[in-house]
Amino acid sequence: MADEVPAQNPINILLIAPHGVEDPPLDDINTAQLTCYIKDHLGCDAIINMEYRKPTGSKKEKRNNRIPSVKAKVLDLNKVHQAKQHPTFIQEIKDVVEKDGTTYVFWIHGIHNDHIKKGIDCYIGCGQPDTKSKIKTETEERYTAKKKIRDGILTHLNNQGIRTIHAPEDSKYRGWKTTYMNQWFRLESYTLEQVQSIQLEFRHKGVRSGGSLQPASKKIAAAISALLAPSTEPEVVDEGPAKELVAMDGVDDEKVEKAYEHLKTIFVKHFQNAMLECGQYLIEAFYGGDYILAQEKKFTGNKSLSKLIKRIQEDSQEKGDAPSRTWLYDAVNLAIDNHLYEQKILPSVYGQLGHSHKVNLTSAPNEDVKKALVEETVREKHSVARLRERIREEKQKLNSTHISLKEIMSIDWLMRLTPKQLEKIKTKTIAMETDQRHL
């Protein structure tokens, strides 16, 4: 009997923006939005503070005379003693880092353009010492991540065009002080097998400025994804636009094999962005990045894609660890919805939804219903089960040939119907009113 392949250690990603309140100039402008975008790309956990402000500034700035206070919503959540005063912050972190596997924590900070070296976009802080310091304690190593991760994030950010260096030795951005939250995991005796933590300080210009947020978030997410991918992941060469695609009626065995090997490296990552990443890859590989074509659901018409799915299913039957056909179709649909969100076709609050909510929304009956349900889910704080129920209700409304006189038909709902459906409702309503009069 063949040797069993050991299970991959699950990987968790946690993004934390401790200074998300964006009242300039004292809090980290746009780090909340940047973190939210990165979270969307990765499909990971995120804790974004948009309520508690730093207790710095003058009386005029109304920051509680620099006195930390839960009641006044004035806390610096990057400082350990103040973070502990927050009613839920520490527990929210524990809820993620105490899951099975290794959790990689990325602290998303903003650094003023004048405080970062010219030509640099990001400083990395991972507990590196100040070897030039005359104070002996500051020369001690307090690394919060393994060397492979410390060096890897620097390399991958630079590869994505985010110009990055380790924070200067004499700076406060090294994540070295035990009073800062980057060191909290060490203080709490978490091992590097459990948690690895890195502080990222992003400049405003070119990264956190309005027009830079979306492209920068994609690059940062891609760097994190590449950092945590298995080391055996094959290099994926850009084959250019859709002109490289094989005709719909043919099978490209080389493309199928290449896609199969690439997807295997995604499946073993064990974090939620695997589905989104798979969907994006499939649309790029089999539809030339044409989201409109993919949206037309021409799955069966693409024989190469069909062959790939069959290959994956055979692998699943043999090893029991591959995703289902439905999972792969959901991955493509999730990637389509994410694209619609990035194109601002879906409401901006879509980014606040969790992974399971987004997957269920892929089955909404049409785009207008989906938009309405996105806003409703955030507004009403629907559970996943309740969202499924609402999708079923909307499908029944659109497909029903019978309308009850007691049915509450909102203007928004009626506006989503086709003229044919409206005419059917009108006919049925008239008929039922006539029946009622004869009773």
Coordinates of C-alpha atoms in Angstrom, one line a residue:
M1 CA 0.0 0.0 0.0
A2 CA 1.3 3.5 -0.9
D3 CA 2.5 5.7 1.9
E4 CA 0.0 8.2 3.1
V5 CA 0.8 11.8 2.5
P6 CA 0.7 13.7 5.8
A7 CA -2.0 16.3 6.2
Q8 CA -1.0 19.9 5.6
N9 CA -0.8 22.1 8.6
P10 CA -3.8 24.5 8.3
I11 CA -2.9 28.1 7.6
N12 CA -4.8 31.0 9.1
I13 CA -4.4 34.7 8.2
L14 CA -5.4 37.5 10.5
L15 CA -5.2 41.2 9.5
I16 CA -5.4 43.8 12.2
A17 CA -5.8 47.5 11.7
P18 CA -5.5 48.9 15.3
H19 CA -5.7 52.6 14.2
G20 CA -8.6 52.4 11.7
V21 CA -10.3 55.6 12.9
E22 CA -9.5 58.1 10.2
D23 CA -9.7 61.5 11.8
P24 CA -6.5 63.1 10.5
P25 CA -3.7 63.7 11.3
L26 CA -3.4 61.5 14.4
D27 CA -4.8 58.1 13.3
D28 CA -3.7 56.0 10.4
I29 CA -5.6 57.4 7.4
N30 CA -7.2 54.8 5.1
T31 CA -5.7 51.7 6.9
A32 CA -9.2 50.6 7.6
Q33 CA -10.1 50.6 3.9
L34 CA -6.8 49.1 2.9
T35 CA -7.2 46.3 5.3
C36 CA -10.8 45.7 4.2
Y37 CA -9.7 45.4 0.6
I38 CA -6.8 43.0 1.4
K39 CA -9.3 40.9 3.4
D40 CA -11.6 40.8 0.4
H41 CA -8.8 39.5 -1.8
L42 CA -7.6 36.9 0.7
G43 CA -11.0 35.9 2.2
C44 CA -9.3 35.8 5.6
D45 CA -10.1 37.1 9.1
A46 CA -9.6 40.7 9.9
I47 CA -10.0 42.9 13.0
I48 CA -10.5 46.6 12.0
N49 CA -10.8 49.2 14.8
M50 CA -12.9 52.1 13.5
E51 CA -14.2 53.2 16.9
Y52 CA -11.4 53.8 19.4
R53 CA -9.0 56.7 18.7
K54 CA -5.5 57.2 20.0
P55 CA -5.3 59.1 23.2
T56 CA -2.9 61.7 21.8
G57 CA -3.4 65.3 20.9
S58 CA -4.5 68.4 22.7
K59 CA -7.7 69.3 24.6
K60 CA -8.8 71.1 21.5
E61 CA -8.7 67.8 19.6
K62 CA -11.0 66.3 22.3
R63 CA -9.0 63.1 22.8
N64 CA -9.8 62.9 26.5
N65 CA -6.8 64.9 27.6
R66 CA -4.6 62.0 26.5
I67 CA -6.1 59.7 29.1
P68 CA -7.0 56.2 27.9
S69 CA -10.7 55.5 28.4
V70 CA -13.1 52.8 27.3
K71 CA -16.1 55.0 28.0
A72 CA -14.7 57.9 26.0
K73 CA -13.7 55.5 23.1
V74 CA -10.0 56.6 23.5
L75 CA -7.6 53.7 23.4
D76 CA -4.4 52.9 21.4
L77 CA -5.0 49.3 20.4
N78 CA -1.4 48.9 19.4
K79 CA -0.3 49.3 23.0
V80 CA -0.7 46.2 25.2
H81 CA -1.9 47.8 28.4
Q82 CA -4.6 49.8 26.5
A83 CA -5.6 46.9 24.2
K84 CA -6.4 44.8 27.4
Q85 CA -8.9 47.5 28.4
H86 CA -11.0 47.0 25.3
P87 CA -14.0 44.8 26.0
T88 CA -13.5 42.4 23.0
F89 CA -10.2 43.1 21.2
I90 CA -7.9 40.6 22.9
Q91 CA -10.6 37.9 22.8
E92 CA -11.2 38.4 19.1
I93 CA -7.5 37.9 18.4
K94 CA -7.5 34.7 20.6
D95 CA -10.5 33.4 18.7
V96 CA -8.4 33.3 15.5
V97 CA -4.9 32.4 16.7
E98 CA -6.1 29.5 18.8
K99 CA -7.6 27.7 15.8
D100 CA -5.8 24.6 14.5
G101 CA -2.6 25.3 12.6
T102 CA -0.4 28.3 12.3
T103 CA -1.8 31.9 12.3
Y104 CA 0.1 34.6 10.4
V105 CA -0.8 38.0 11.9
F106 CA -0.2 41.2 9.8
W107 CA -0.6 44.5 11.7
I108 CA -1.6 47.1 9.1
H109 CA -0.3 50.5 10.1
G110 CA 0.1 53.9 8.3
I111 CA 3.4 55.8 8.4
H112 CA 3.6 59.5 7.5
N113 CA 5.4 60.2 4.3
D114 CA 8.0 62.3 6.1
H115 CA 8.8 59.4 8.5
I116 CA 9.8 56.8 5.9
K117 CA 12.8 56.8 3.6
K118 CA 12.4 58.4 0.2
G119 CA 11.6 55.8 -2.4
I120 CA 10.3 53.3 0.1
D121 CA 6.6 52.3 0.5
C122 CA 6.7 50.0 3.5
Y123 CA 8.7 49.2 6.6
I124 CA 8.6 45.7 8.1
G125 CA 8.7 45.2 11.8
C126 CA 9.2 41.7 13.2
G127 CA 11.1 42.3 16.5
Q128 CA 14.5 43.0 14.9
P129 CA 17.0 44.4 17.4
D130 CA 19.0 47.6 17.3
T131 CA 22.5 46.2 17.0
K132 CA 24.0 49.7 17.0
S133 CA 22.3 50.8 20.3
K134 CA 24.4 51.7 23.3
I135 CA 21.6 50.3 25.4
K136 CA 22.3 46.6 25.9
T137 CA 18.7 45.5 26.1
E138 CA 17.8 47.0 22.7
T139 CA 20.4 44.7 21.1
E140 CA 18.4 41.6 22.1
E141 CA 16.5 39.7 19.5
R142 CA 12.8 39.5 19.9
Y143 CA 11.8 38.1 16.6
T144 CA 8.0 37.5 16.2
A145 CA 8.4 35.5 12.9
K146 CA 10.7 32.9 11.5
K147 CA 13.5 34.0 9.1
K148 CA 11.8 32.5 6.1
I149 CA 8.7 34.5 6.8
R150 CA 10.6 37.7 7.6
D151 CA 12.6 37.6 4.5
G152 CA 9.8 36.2 2.4
I153 CA 7.3 39.0 3.0
L154 CA 10.0 41.5 2.1
T155 CA 10.8 39.7 -1.1
H156 CA 7.2 39.2 -2.2
L157 CA 6.2 42.7 -1.5
N158 CA 9.1 44.0 -3.5
N159 CA 8.2 41.5 -6.3
Q160 CA 4.7 43.1 -6.4
G161 CA 6.1 46.6 -6.7
I162 CA 5.6 47.6 -3.0
R163 CA 9.1 48.9 -2.3
T164 CA 9.9 47.4 1.1
I165 CA 12.7 47.3 3.6
H166 CA 13.1 46.2 7.2
A167 CA 12.4 49.1 9.6
P168 CA 15.6 51.0 10.4
E169 CA 17.3 49.8 13.6
D170 CA 17.0 53.2 15.4
S171 CA 13.2 53.5 14.5
K172 CA 10.1 52.7 16.6
Y173 CA 8.6 50.7 13.7
R174 CA 10.5 47.5 14.4
G175 CA 7.7 45.8 16.4
W176 CA 10.4 45.3 19.0
K177 CA 9.1 46.9 22.2
T178 CA 7.2 44.6 24.5
T179 CA 4.7 47.4 25.2
Y180 CA 3.5 47.0 21.6
M181 CA 1.0 44.4 20.4
N182 CA 3.3 42.8 17.9
Q183 CA 5.2 41.4 20.9
W184 CA 2.0 40.3 22.7
F185 CA 2.0 36.8 21.4
R186 CA 5.5 36.2 22.8
L187 CA 4.5 37.7 26.1
E188 CA 1.6 35.2 26.2
S189 CA 3.9 32.3 25.4
Y190 CA 2.5 31.5 22.0
T191 CA 5.2 29.6 19.9
L192 CA 6.1 30.5 16.4
E193 CA 4.5 27.2 15.3
Q194 CA 1.2 28.8 16.6
V195 CA 1.6 32.4 15.7
Q196 CA 3.9 34.5 13.6
S197 CA 3.4 38.2 13.7
I198 CA 4.6 41.1 11.4
Q199 CA 4.0 44.8 11.6
L200 CA 3.6 46.5 8.2
E201 CA 4.0 50.3 8.0
F202 CA 2.6 51.7 4.7
R203 CA 3.3 55.2 3.5
H204 CA 0.3 57.3 2.4
K205 CA 1.4 58.4 -1.0
G206 CA 1.1 55.6 -3.5
V207 CA -0.3 53.1 -1.1
R208 CA -3.0 54.5 1.2
S209 CA -4.0 57.5 -0.9
G210 CA -7.5 57.2 -2.5
G211 CA -6.7 56.1 -6.0
S212 CA -3.9 53.8 -4.8
L213 CA -5.9 51.7 -2.3
Q214 CA -7.4 49.1 -4.6
P215 CA -4.2 48.4 -6.7
A216 CA -2.0 48.4 -3.6
S217 CA -4.4 46.0 -1.7
K218 CA -4.2 43.6 -4.6
K219 CA -0.4 43.6 -4.5
I220 CA -0.2 43.2 -0.8
A221 CA -2.7 40.3 -0.9
A222 CA -0.8 38.7 -3.7
A223 CA 2.5 39.0 -1.7
I224 CA 0.9 37.4 1.4
S225 CA -0.7 34.6 -0.7
A226 CA 2.7 33.9 -2.4
L227 CA 4.5 34.0 1.0
L228 CA 2.2 31.3 2.5
A229 CA 1.9 29.1 -0.6
P230 CA 3.6 25.7 -0.4
S231 CA 7.3 25.8 -1.4
T232 CA 6.6 23.3 -4.2
E233 CA 4.3 25.7 -6.0
P234 CA 5.4 25.8 -9.7
E235 CA 6.1 29.1 -11.3
V236 CA 3.1 30.3 -13.3
V237 CA 4.2 32.1 -16.5
D238 CA 2.0 34.8 -17.9
E239 CA 0.9 33.5 -21.2
G240 CA -0.7 36.7 -22.3
P241 CA -4.3 37.6 -23.1
A242 CA -7.1 35.5 -24.5
K243 CA -5.5 35.0 -27.9
E244 CA -3.7 32.0 -26.3
L245 CA -7.0 30.2 -25.6
V246 CA -7.8 27.0 -27.4
A247 CA -11.1 27.0 -29.2
M248 CA -14.2 26.0 -27.2
D249 CA -14.5 22.7 -29.1
G250 CA -11.0 21.5 -28.4
V251 CA -9.1 20.2 -25.4
D252 CA -5.7 21.7 -24.5
D253 CA -4.1 18.8 -22.5
E254 CA -1.1 20.9 -21.6
K255 CA -3.2 23.6 -20.2
V256 CA -5.3 21.1 -18.2
E257 CA -2.2 19.5 -16.7
K258 CA -0.7 22.9 -15.8
A259 CA -4.0 24.1 -14.2
Y260 CA -4.3 20.8 -12.3
E261 CA -0.9 21.1 -10.8
H262 CA -1.4 24.8 -10.0
L263 CA -4.8 24.3 -8.3
K264 CA -3.4 21.5 -6.1
T265 CA -1.0 24.1 -4.6
I266 CA -4.0 26.3 -3.8
F267 CA -6.1 23.6 -2.3
V268 CA -3.5 22.8 0.4
K269 CA -3.4 26.3 1.7
H270 CA -6.4 25.8 4.0
F271 CA -7.4 29.4 4.2
Q272 CA -10.6 30.9 2.8
N273 CA -9.2 32.7 -0.1
A274 CA -8.5 29.3 -1.8
M275 CA -12.0 29.4 -3.4
L276 CA -11.6 33.0 -4.7
E277 CA -8.1 32.4 -5.9
C278 CA -9.2 29.2 -7.7
G279 CA -12.1 31.0 -9.3
Q280 CA -9.8 33.9 -10.5
Y281 CA -7.3 31.4 -11.8
L282 CA -9.9 29.4 -13.7
I283 CA -11.3 32.5 -15.4
E284 CA -7.9 33.7 -16.3
A285 CA -6.8 30.3 -17.6
F286 CA -9.9 29.1 -19.4
Y287 CA -11.7 32.3 -20.3
G288 CA -8.7 34.6 -20.9
G289 CA -9.7 36.8 -18.0
D290 CA -13.0 37.6 -19.6
Y291 CA -15.5 37.8 -16.7
I292 CA -18.4 38.5 -19.0
L293 CA -17.8 35.2 -20.8
A294 CA -17.4 33.3 -17.6
Q295 CA -20.6 34.9 -16.3
E296 CA -22.6 33.4 -19.1
K297 CA -22.0 30.0 -17.4
K298 CA -20.5 28.3 -20.4
F299 CA -18.9 25.6 -18.2
T300 CA -19.9 22.6 -20.3
G301 CA -18.9 24.4 -23.6
N302 CA -15.3 24.6 -22.4
K303 CA -14.0 21.1 -22.9
S304 CA -10.6 21.8 -21.4
L305 CA -12.3 23.1 -18.2
S306 CA -14.6 20.1 -18.2
K307 CA -11.6 17.7 -18.5
L308 CA -9.8 19.5 -15.7
I309 CA -12.9 19.1 -13.4
K310 CA -13.1 15.4 -14.3
R311 CA -9.4 15.0 -13.4
I312 CA -9.9 16.7 -10.1
Q313 CA -12.9 14.5 -9.3
E314 CA -10.8 11.4 -10.1
D315 CA -8.2 12.6 -7.7
S316 CA -10.9 13.1 -5.1
Q317 CA -12.1 9.6 -5.4
E318 CA -8.6 8.3 -5.0
K319 CA -7.4 10.5 -2.1
G320 CA -10.6 12.1 -0.8
D321 CA -9.1 15.5 -0.5
A322 CA -10.1 17.4 -3.6
P323 CA -13.1 19.8 -3.9
S324 CA -16.4 18.9 -5.5
R325 CA -17.6 20.0 -8.9
T326 CA -20.1 22.4 -7.2
W327 CA -17.2 23.9 -5.2
L328 CA -15.3 24.7 -8.4
Y329 CA -18.4 26.2 -10.0
D330 CA -19.0 28.3 -6.8
A331 CA -15.3 29.4 -7.0
V332 CA -15.8 30.8 -10.5
N333 CA -19.1 32.5 -9.4
L334 CA -17.4 33.9 -6.3
A335 CA -14.6 35.4 -8.5
I336 CA -17.3 36.9 -10.8
D337 CA -19.0 38.6 -7.8
N338 CA -15.7 39.8 -6.5
H339 CA -15.0 41.3 -9.9
L340 CA -18.4 43.0 -9.9
Y341 CA -17.6 44.4 -6.5
E342 CA -14.3 45.7 -7.6
Q343 CA -16.1 47.3 -10.6
K344 CA -18.5 48.9 -8.1
I345 CA -21.4 47.1 -9.6
L346 CA -22.2 45.4 -6.3
P347 CA -22.7 47.7 -3.2
S348 CA -19.6 48.8 -1.3
V349 CA -20.9 46.9 1.8
Y350 CA -20.3 43.6 0.0
G351 CA -16.8 43.9 1.4
Q352 CA -18.1 43.6 5.0
L353 CA -19.6 40.2 4.3
G354 CA -18.0 36.9 5.4
H355 CA -16.9 34.2 3.1
S356 CA -20.0 31.9 3.6
H357 CA -22.4 34.8 2.9
K358 CA -20.6 35.6 -0.3
V359 CA -20.7 32.0 -1.5
N360 CA -24.4 31.8 -0.9
L361 CA -25.0 35.1 -2.7
T362 CA -23.6 33.5 -5.9
S363 CA -26.9 31.6 -6.2
A364 CA -29.1 34.8 -6.1
P365 CA -31.6 34.7 -9.0
N366 CA -30.3 37.9 -10.7
E367 CA -28.0 40.8 -10.2
D368 CA -30.7 43.2 -8.9
V369 CA -31.8 40.7 -6.3
K370 CA -28.2 40.1 -5.4
K371 CA -27.5 43.9 -4.8
A372 CA -30.6 44.2 -2.7
L373 CA -29.7 41.1 -0.6
V374 CA -26.2 42.4 -0.1
E375 CA -27.5 45.6 1.5
E376 CA -30.2 43.8 3.4
T377 CA -27.8 41.2 4.8
V378 CA -25.4 43.9 6.2
R379 CA -28.3 46.1 7.4
E380 CA -30.2 43.3 9.1
K381 CA -27.1 41.3 10.1
H382 CA -28.5 38.1 8.5
S383 CA -27.0 34.8 9.5
V384 CA -25.9 32.5 6.7
A385 CA -29.0 30.4 7.3
R386 CA -31.3 33.4 7.1
L387 CA -29.6 34.6 3.9
R388 CA -30.2 31.2 2.3
E389 CA -33.8 31.4 3.3
R390 CA -34.1 34.9 1.8
I391 CA -32.6 33.7 -1.5
R392 CA -35.1 30.9 -1.6
E393 CA -37.9 33.4 -1.0
E394 CA -36.7 35.7 -3.8
K395 CA -36.5 32.8 -6.2
Q396 CA -40.0 31.7 -5.3
K397 CA -41.3 35.2 -5.9
L398 CA -39.7 35.4 -9.4
N399 CA -40.7 31.9 -10.4
S400 CA -44.2 31.8 -8.9
T401 CA -47.3 31.7 -11.1
H402 CA -49.5 32.4 -8.1
I403 CA -49.6 35.6 -6.1
S404 CA -51.5 35.8 -2.9
L405 CA -53.7 38.9 -2.2
K406 CA -51.9 39.0 1.2
E407 CA -48.4 39.1 -0.4
I408 CA -46.6 42.2 0.5
M409 CA -45.1 43.5 -2.8
S410 CA -42.6 46.3 -2.3
I411 CA -41.8 48.8 -5.0
D412 CA -38.2 47.6 -5.0
W413 CA -39.3 44.0 -5.6
L414 CA -41.8 44.9 -8.4
M415 CA -39.1 46.9 -10.2
R416 CA -36.9 43.8 -10.4
L417 CA -39.6 41.9 -12.4
T418 CA -39.7 41.6 -16.1
P419 CA -42.7 43.0 -18.1
K420 CA -43.9 39.4 -18.7
Q421 CA -43.8 38.7 -14.9
L422 CA -45.6 41.9 -14.1
E423 CA -48.4 41.1 -16.6
K424 CA -48.8 37.6 -15.1
I425 CA -49.2 39.2 -11.6
K426 CA -51.7 41.7 -13.0
T427 CA -53.8 38.9 -14.6
K428 CA -53.7 36.7 -11.5
T429 CA -54.6 39.6 -9.2
I430 CA -57.6 40.6 -11.3
A431 CA -58.8 37.0 -11.4
M432 CA -58.4 36.7 -7.6
E433 CA -60.2 40.0 -6.9
T434 CA -63.1 38.8 -9.1
D435 CA -63.3 35.5 -7.3
Q436 CA -63.3 37.3 -3.9
R437 CA -66.2 39.5 -5.0
H438 CA -68.3 36.4 -5.9
L439 CA -67.7 34.8 -2.5

